[in-house]
Tab-separated table of C-alpha atoms in Angstrom:
chain	number	residue	atom	x	y	z
A	1	THR	CA	7.622	-17.327	5.270
A	2	ARG	CA	7.870	-20.817	3.807
A	3	GLY	CA	5.326	-22.734	1.801
A	4	VAL	CA	3.910	-19.873	-0.273
A	5	SER	CA	4.420	-19.046	-3.933
A	6	HIS	CA	7.005	-16.409	-4.656
A	7	SER	CA	7.723	-14.163	-7.592
A	8	ALA	CA	9.197	-10.674	-7.753
A	9	TRP	CA	6.376	-9.489	-10.016
A	10	ARG	CA	2.932	-10.892	-9.230
A	11	ASP	CA	1.474	-10.830	-12.713
A	12	ASP	CA	-1.145	-13.304	-11.479
A	13	ALA	CA	-2.764	-10.656	-9.262
A	14	LYS	CA	-5.197	-9.099	-11.720
A	15	ASN	CA	-8.154	-11.052	-10.315
A	16	TRP	CA	-7.281	-10.656	-6.651
A	17	LYS	CA	-10.096	-8.963	-4.791
A	18	ALA	CA	-7.878	-6.176	-3.468
A	19	VAL	CA	-6.621	-5.375	-6.958
A	20	ARG	CA	-10.101	-5.376	-8.457
A	21	HIS	CA	-11.431	-3.199	-5.622
A	22	LEU	CA	-8.747	-0.560	-6.091
A	23	GLU	CA	-8.972	-0.498	-9.881
A	24	GLU	CA	-12.774	-0.313	-9.792
A	25	ASN	CA	-12.457	2.773	-7.566
A	26	PHE	CA	-9.612	4.361	-9.508
A	27	ASP	CA	-11.576	7.346	-10.820
A	28	VAL	CA	-12.673	8.332	-7.303
A	29	ILE	CA	-9.190	7.803	-5.871
A	30	ARG	CA	-7.417	9.680	-8.654
A	31	GLU	CA	-9.796	12.641	-8.571
A	32	GLU	CA	-9.424	13.043	-4.812
A	33	ILE	CA	-5.646	12.594	-4.672
A	34	LEU	CA	-4.962	14.938	-7.594
A	35	ALA	CA	-7.278	17.604	-6.183
A	36	ALA	CA	-5.517	17.404	-2.831
A	37	TYR	CA	-2.139	17.460	-4.569
A	38	GLU	CA	-3.023	20.475	-6.702
A	39	SER	CA	-4.257	22.343	-3.619
A	40	GLY	CA	-0.945	21.647	-1.893
A	41	ALA	CA	-2.517	19.601	0.914
A	42	VAL	CA	-0.855	16.279	0.075
A	43	THR	CA	2.597	17.798	-0.364
A	44	ARG	CA	2.204	19.822	2.838
A	45	ASP	CA	1.206	16.851	4.990
A	46	ALA	CA	3.299	14.107	3.392
A	47	VAL	CA	6.625	13.443	5.088
A	48	LEU	CA	10.016	12.629	3.659
A	49	GLU	CA	10.665	8.891	3.675
A	50	THR	CA	12.267	7.920	6.966
A	51	GLU	CA	14.487	4.943	6.073
A	52	ASN	CA	17.193	6.910	4.242
A	53	LEU	CA	16.511	5.000	1.051
A	54	SER	CA	16.575	7.954	-1.342
A	55	ILE	CA	20.061	9.038	-2.375
A	56	ALA	CA	18.939	11.941	-4.573
A	57	GLY	CA	15.850	14.057	-5.075
A	58	GLN	CA	12.785	14.070	-2.881
A	59	TRP	CA	10.397	11.256	-1.990
A	60	ARG	CA	7.427	12.005	0.266
A	61	GLU	CA	4.746	9.704	1.656
A	62	LEU	CA	1.330	10.318	3.181
A	63	ASP	CA	0.371	7.334	5.339
A	64	ILE	CA	-3.161	5.949	5.277
A	65	PHE	CA	-2.249	2.967	7.465
A	66	ASN	CA	1.016	2.322	9.264
A	67	ASN	CA	1.450	-1.061	10.929
A	68	GLY	CA	-2.275	-1.394	11.512
A	69	ILE	CA	-2.911	2.175	12.677
A	70	ALA	CA	-5.156	4.423	10.573
A	71	LYS	CA	-3.555	7.851	10.190
A	72	SER	CA	-5.716	10.896	10.731
A	73	MET	CA	-3.883	13.178	8.295
A	74	ALA	CA	-4.903	10.953	5.395
A	75	TRP	CA	-8.553	10.525	6.292
A	76	ARG	CA	-8.900	14.277	6.805
A	77	ILE	CA	-7.657	15.248	3.353
A	78	LEU	CA	-8.419	12.009	1.467
A	79	PRO	CA	-11.570	10.640	3.118
A	80	ARG	CA	-12.855	8.687	0.117
A	81	THR	CA	-9.488	7.147	-0.668
A	82	ALA	CA	-8.937	6.260	2.975
A	83	GLY	CA	-12.341	4.596	3.165
A	84	ILE	CA	-11.671	2.566	0.016
A	85	VAL	CA	-8.375	1.285	1.453
A	86	MET	CA	-9.922	0.655	4.887
A	87	ALA	CA	-12.430	-1.681	3.240
A	88	LEU	CA	-9.632	-4.123	2.412
A	89	ARG	CA	-9.278	-6.531	5.326
A	90	ASP	CA	-5.985	-7.792	3.946
A	91	ALA	CA	-4.708	-4.201	4.171
A	92	ASN	CA	-6.288	-2.974	7.410
A	93	THR	CA	-4.968	-6.034	9.275
A	94	MET	CA	-1.476	-5.600	7.810
A	95	VAL	CA	0.578	-4.892	10.924
A	96	MET	CA	3.917	-5.416	9.144
A	97	GLY	CA	3.501	-2.722	6.537
A	98	GLY	CA	1.109	0.001	5.539
A	99	SER	CA	-0.747	1.945	2.876
A	100	LYS	CA	0.264	5.349	1.618
A	101	VAL	CA	0.307	7.904	-1.159
A	102	SER	CA	3.841	8.094	-2.559
A	103	LEU	CA	5.057	11.328	-4.164
A	104	MET	CA	8.362	11.194	-6.052
A	105	GLU	CA	9.893	14.335	-7.502
A	106	PRO	CA	11.989	14.404	-10.687
A	107	GLY	CA	15.622	13.553	-10.043
A	108	THR	CA	14.836	11.119	-7.222
A	109	VAL	CA	16.871	7.920	-6.927
A	110	VAL	CA	15.973	5.212	-4.388
A	111	ARG	CA	18.807	2.808	-3.700
A	112	PRO	CA	18.377	-0.984	-3.947
A	113	HIS	CA	16.735	-2.352	-0.812
A	114	THR	CA	14.461	-5.124	0.427
A	115	GLY	CA	11.237	-5.238	2.434
A	116	ARG	CA	10.948	-6.946	5.784
A	117	THR	CA	8.964	-10.069	4.889
A	118	ASN	CA	7.477	-12.078	2.036
A	119	ALA	CA	4.325	-12.545	4.125
A	120	ARG	CA	3.166	-9.288	2.602
A	121	LEU	CA	2.834	-8.201	-1.011
A	122	ARG	CA	2.876	-4.604	-2.145
A	123	ILE	CA	0.315	-3.129	-4.518
A	124	HIS	CA	1.315	-0.027	-6.499
A	125	MET	CA	-1.537	1.711	-8.332
A	126	GLY	CA	-0.469	4.437	-10.719
A	127	ILE	CA	-2.202	7.771	-10.053
A	128	SER	CA	-0.070	10.177	-12.083
A	129	ILE	CA	2.800	8.589	-14.008
A	130	PRO	CA	4.999	10.862	-16.112
A	131	ASP	CA	7.557	9.578	-18.571
A	132	GLY	CA	10.921	8.694	-17.064
A	133	ALA	CA	9.820	6.990	-13.834
A	134	PHE	CA	10.915	3.381	-13.363
A	135	ILE	CA	11.025	0.564	-10.825
A	136	ARG	CA	13.377	-2.401	-10.970
A	137	VAL	CA	12.599	-5.561	-8.989
A	138	ASN	CA	14.907	-8.571	-9.113
A	139	ASN	CA	16.750	-7.122	-12.137
A	140	GLU	CA	13.587	-6.539	-14.206
A	141	THR	CA	12.676	-2.933	-14.961
A	142	ARG	CA	9.142	-1.671	-15.520
A	143	THR	CA	7.089	1.462	-15.089
A	144	TRP	CA	3.589	2.047	-13.717
A	145	THR	CA	0.288	2.474	-15.549
A	146	GLU	CA	-2.335	4.926	-14.389
A	147	GLY	CA	-5.396	3.085	-13.133
A	148	ARG	CA	-3.694	-0.296	-13.016
A	149	CYS	CA	-2.192	-2.163	-10.095
A	150	THR	CA	1.327	-3.512	-10.196
A	151	VAL	CA	1.965	-6.060	-7.433
A	152	ILE	CA	5.464	-6.864	-6.243
A	153	ASP	CA	7.048	-8.983	-3.569
A	154	ASP	CA	9.219	-6.322	-2.004
A	155	SER	CA	11.305	-8.876	-0.125
A	156	TYR	CA	13.183	-9.057	-3.443
A	157	VAL	CA	15.814	-6.394	-4.072
A	158	HIS	CA	14.179	-3.390	-5.713
A	159	GLU	CA	15.003	0.211	-6.592
A	160	VAL	CA	13.278	3.230	-8.132
A	161	TRP	CA	14.420	6.240	-10.146
A	162	HIS	CA	12.662	9.187	-11.723
A	163	ASN	CA	14.251	11.023	-14.653
A	164	GLY	CA	11.057	12.748	-15.769
A	165	ASP	CA	9.796	16.316	-15.405
A	166	GLU	CA	6.711	15.977	-13.185
A	167	THR	CA	5.814	14.432	-9.833
A	168	ARG	CA	5.178	10.689	-9.937
A	169	ILE	CA	2.204	9.762	-7.721
A	170	VAL	CA	1.430	6.171	-6.731
A	171	LEU	CA	-0.990	4.660	-4.204
A	172	ILE	CA	0.780	1.883	-2.272
A	173	VAL	CA	-1.229	-0.751	-0.395
A	174	ASP	CA	0.415	-3.600	1.493
A	175	ILE	CA	-1.646	-6.781	1.799
A	176	TRP	CA	-1.105	-10.230	3.224
A	177	HIS	CA	0.111	-12.921	0.867
A	178	PRO	CA	-3.185	-14.481	-0.294
A	179	GLU	CA	-1.945	-18.031	0.325
A	180	LEU	CA	-1.525	-17.363	4.052
A	181	ASP	CA	-4.599	-18.291	6.065
A	182	LEU	CA	-5.643	-16.094	8.957
A	183	GLU	CA	-3.532	-17.967	11.525
A	184	ARG	CA	-0.417	-18.581	9.424
A	185	ARG	CA	-0.005	-14.832	9.136
A	186	VAL	CA	1.048	-14.624	12.782
A	187	GLU	CA	3.729	-17.330	12.652
A	188	GLY	CA	6.585	-14.892	12.354
A	189	MET	CA	5.036	-12.151	14.459
A	190	THR	CA	7.202	-11.544	17.536
A	191	ASP	CA	5.758	-8.192	18.637
A	192	PRO	CA	2.884	-8.843	21.097
A	193	HIS	CA	1.378	-5.428	20.369
A	194	ALA	CA	1.275	-6.194	16.638
A	195	LEU	CA	-0.298	-9.566	17.335
A	196	GLU	CA	-2.981	-7.982	19.524
A	197	MET	CA	-3.652	-5.321	16.885
A	198	TYR	CA	-3.949	-7.962	14.168
A	199	ARG	CA	-6.411	-10.104	16.115
A	200	SER	CA	-8.521	-7.105	17.174
A	201	MET	CA	-8.770	-5.735	13.641
A	202	LEU	CA	-9.575	-9.187	12.322
A	203	GLU	CA	-12.367	-9.673	14.849
A	204	ASP	CA	-14.061	-6.268	14.653
A	205	PRO	CA	-12.558	-3.758	12.203
A	206	LYS	CA	-15.320	-1.190	12.680
A	207	MET	CA	-14.770	-1.075	16.428
A	208	VAL	CA	-10.989	-0.776	16.068
A	209	LEU	CA	-11.237	1.974	13.457
A	210	GLU	CA	-13.668	3.887	15.669
A	211	MET	CA	-11.271	3.503	18.615
A	212	GLN	CA	-8.513	4.901	16.417
A	213	GLY	CA	-10.659	7.973	15.866
A	214	VAL	CA	-11.814	7.365	12.317
A	215	PRO	CA	-15.133	9.177	11.722
A	216	LYS	CA	-18.062	6.814	11.253
A	217	ALA	CA	-18.848	8.427	7.896
A	218	ILE	CA	-15.521	7.158	6.546
A	219	ILE	CA	-15.592	3.630	7.985
A	220	PRO	CA	-16.832	1.209	5.294
A	221	ASP	CA	-20.113	-0.636	5.672
A	222	ARG	CA	-18.611	-3.696	3.990
A	223	PHE	CA	-15.147	-5.250	4.174
A	224	ILE	CA	-13.442	-7.309	1.475
A	225	SER	CA	-10.966	-10.180	1.886
A	226	GLU	CA	-9.325	-12.774	-0.313
A	227	HIS	CA	-10.612	-15.303	2.208
A	228	ASP	CA	-14.280	-14.378	1.666
A	229	ASP	CA	-16.363	-16.962	-0.140
């Protein structure tokens, strides 16, 4: 996507509404995810990553959204976390990405790869970050911080490795690039189903979430967007 700012690491994201929303709800998110992890529910229901990116170890993901579809497994075991993510209009309308809980076991290596588009940016919020877990984007290596969001443009080459002793847990939330207005987002969208999903979710997110089977108790009363005044 042309005409938008680009940087591998979006260190300017600390005041973005999505980032503030997630960090403000960190305690709730962390408590719920860790409880579900310790009970075995997250590990049981998360699936091995499907793109053959990991070349060693084990990397599992529990989807909250996938290409605009809310996933029932997540809202059943993580209802509060799912509701917090659903409140983000720049995430629930993201039909070229998703939101998920990422579990990475010690010894995991994820090969260098790129995301599908720079129209989206990827938020990583550290939930449980042991020593020895690292991410490299565009030849710069960092780690995560519990309770803080790291935002990357995953259209840059990036890779991950975990040399620590405990599971690394991160909440990943894909959002639209904040400089794209509501119509520019669809410029590169060639899938008519994705376009229909995007427009429907944009127009009436509550209705779409209900149609996807999300219980009313989980659907947020208020939605948040970078484009709100």
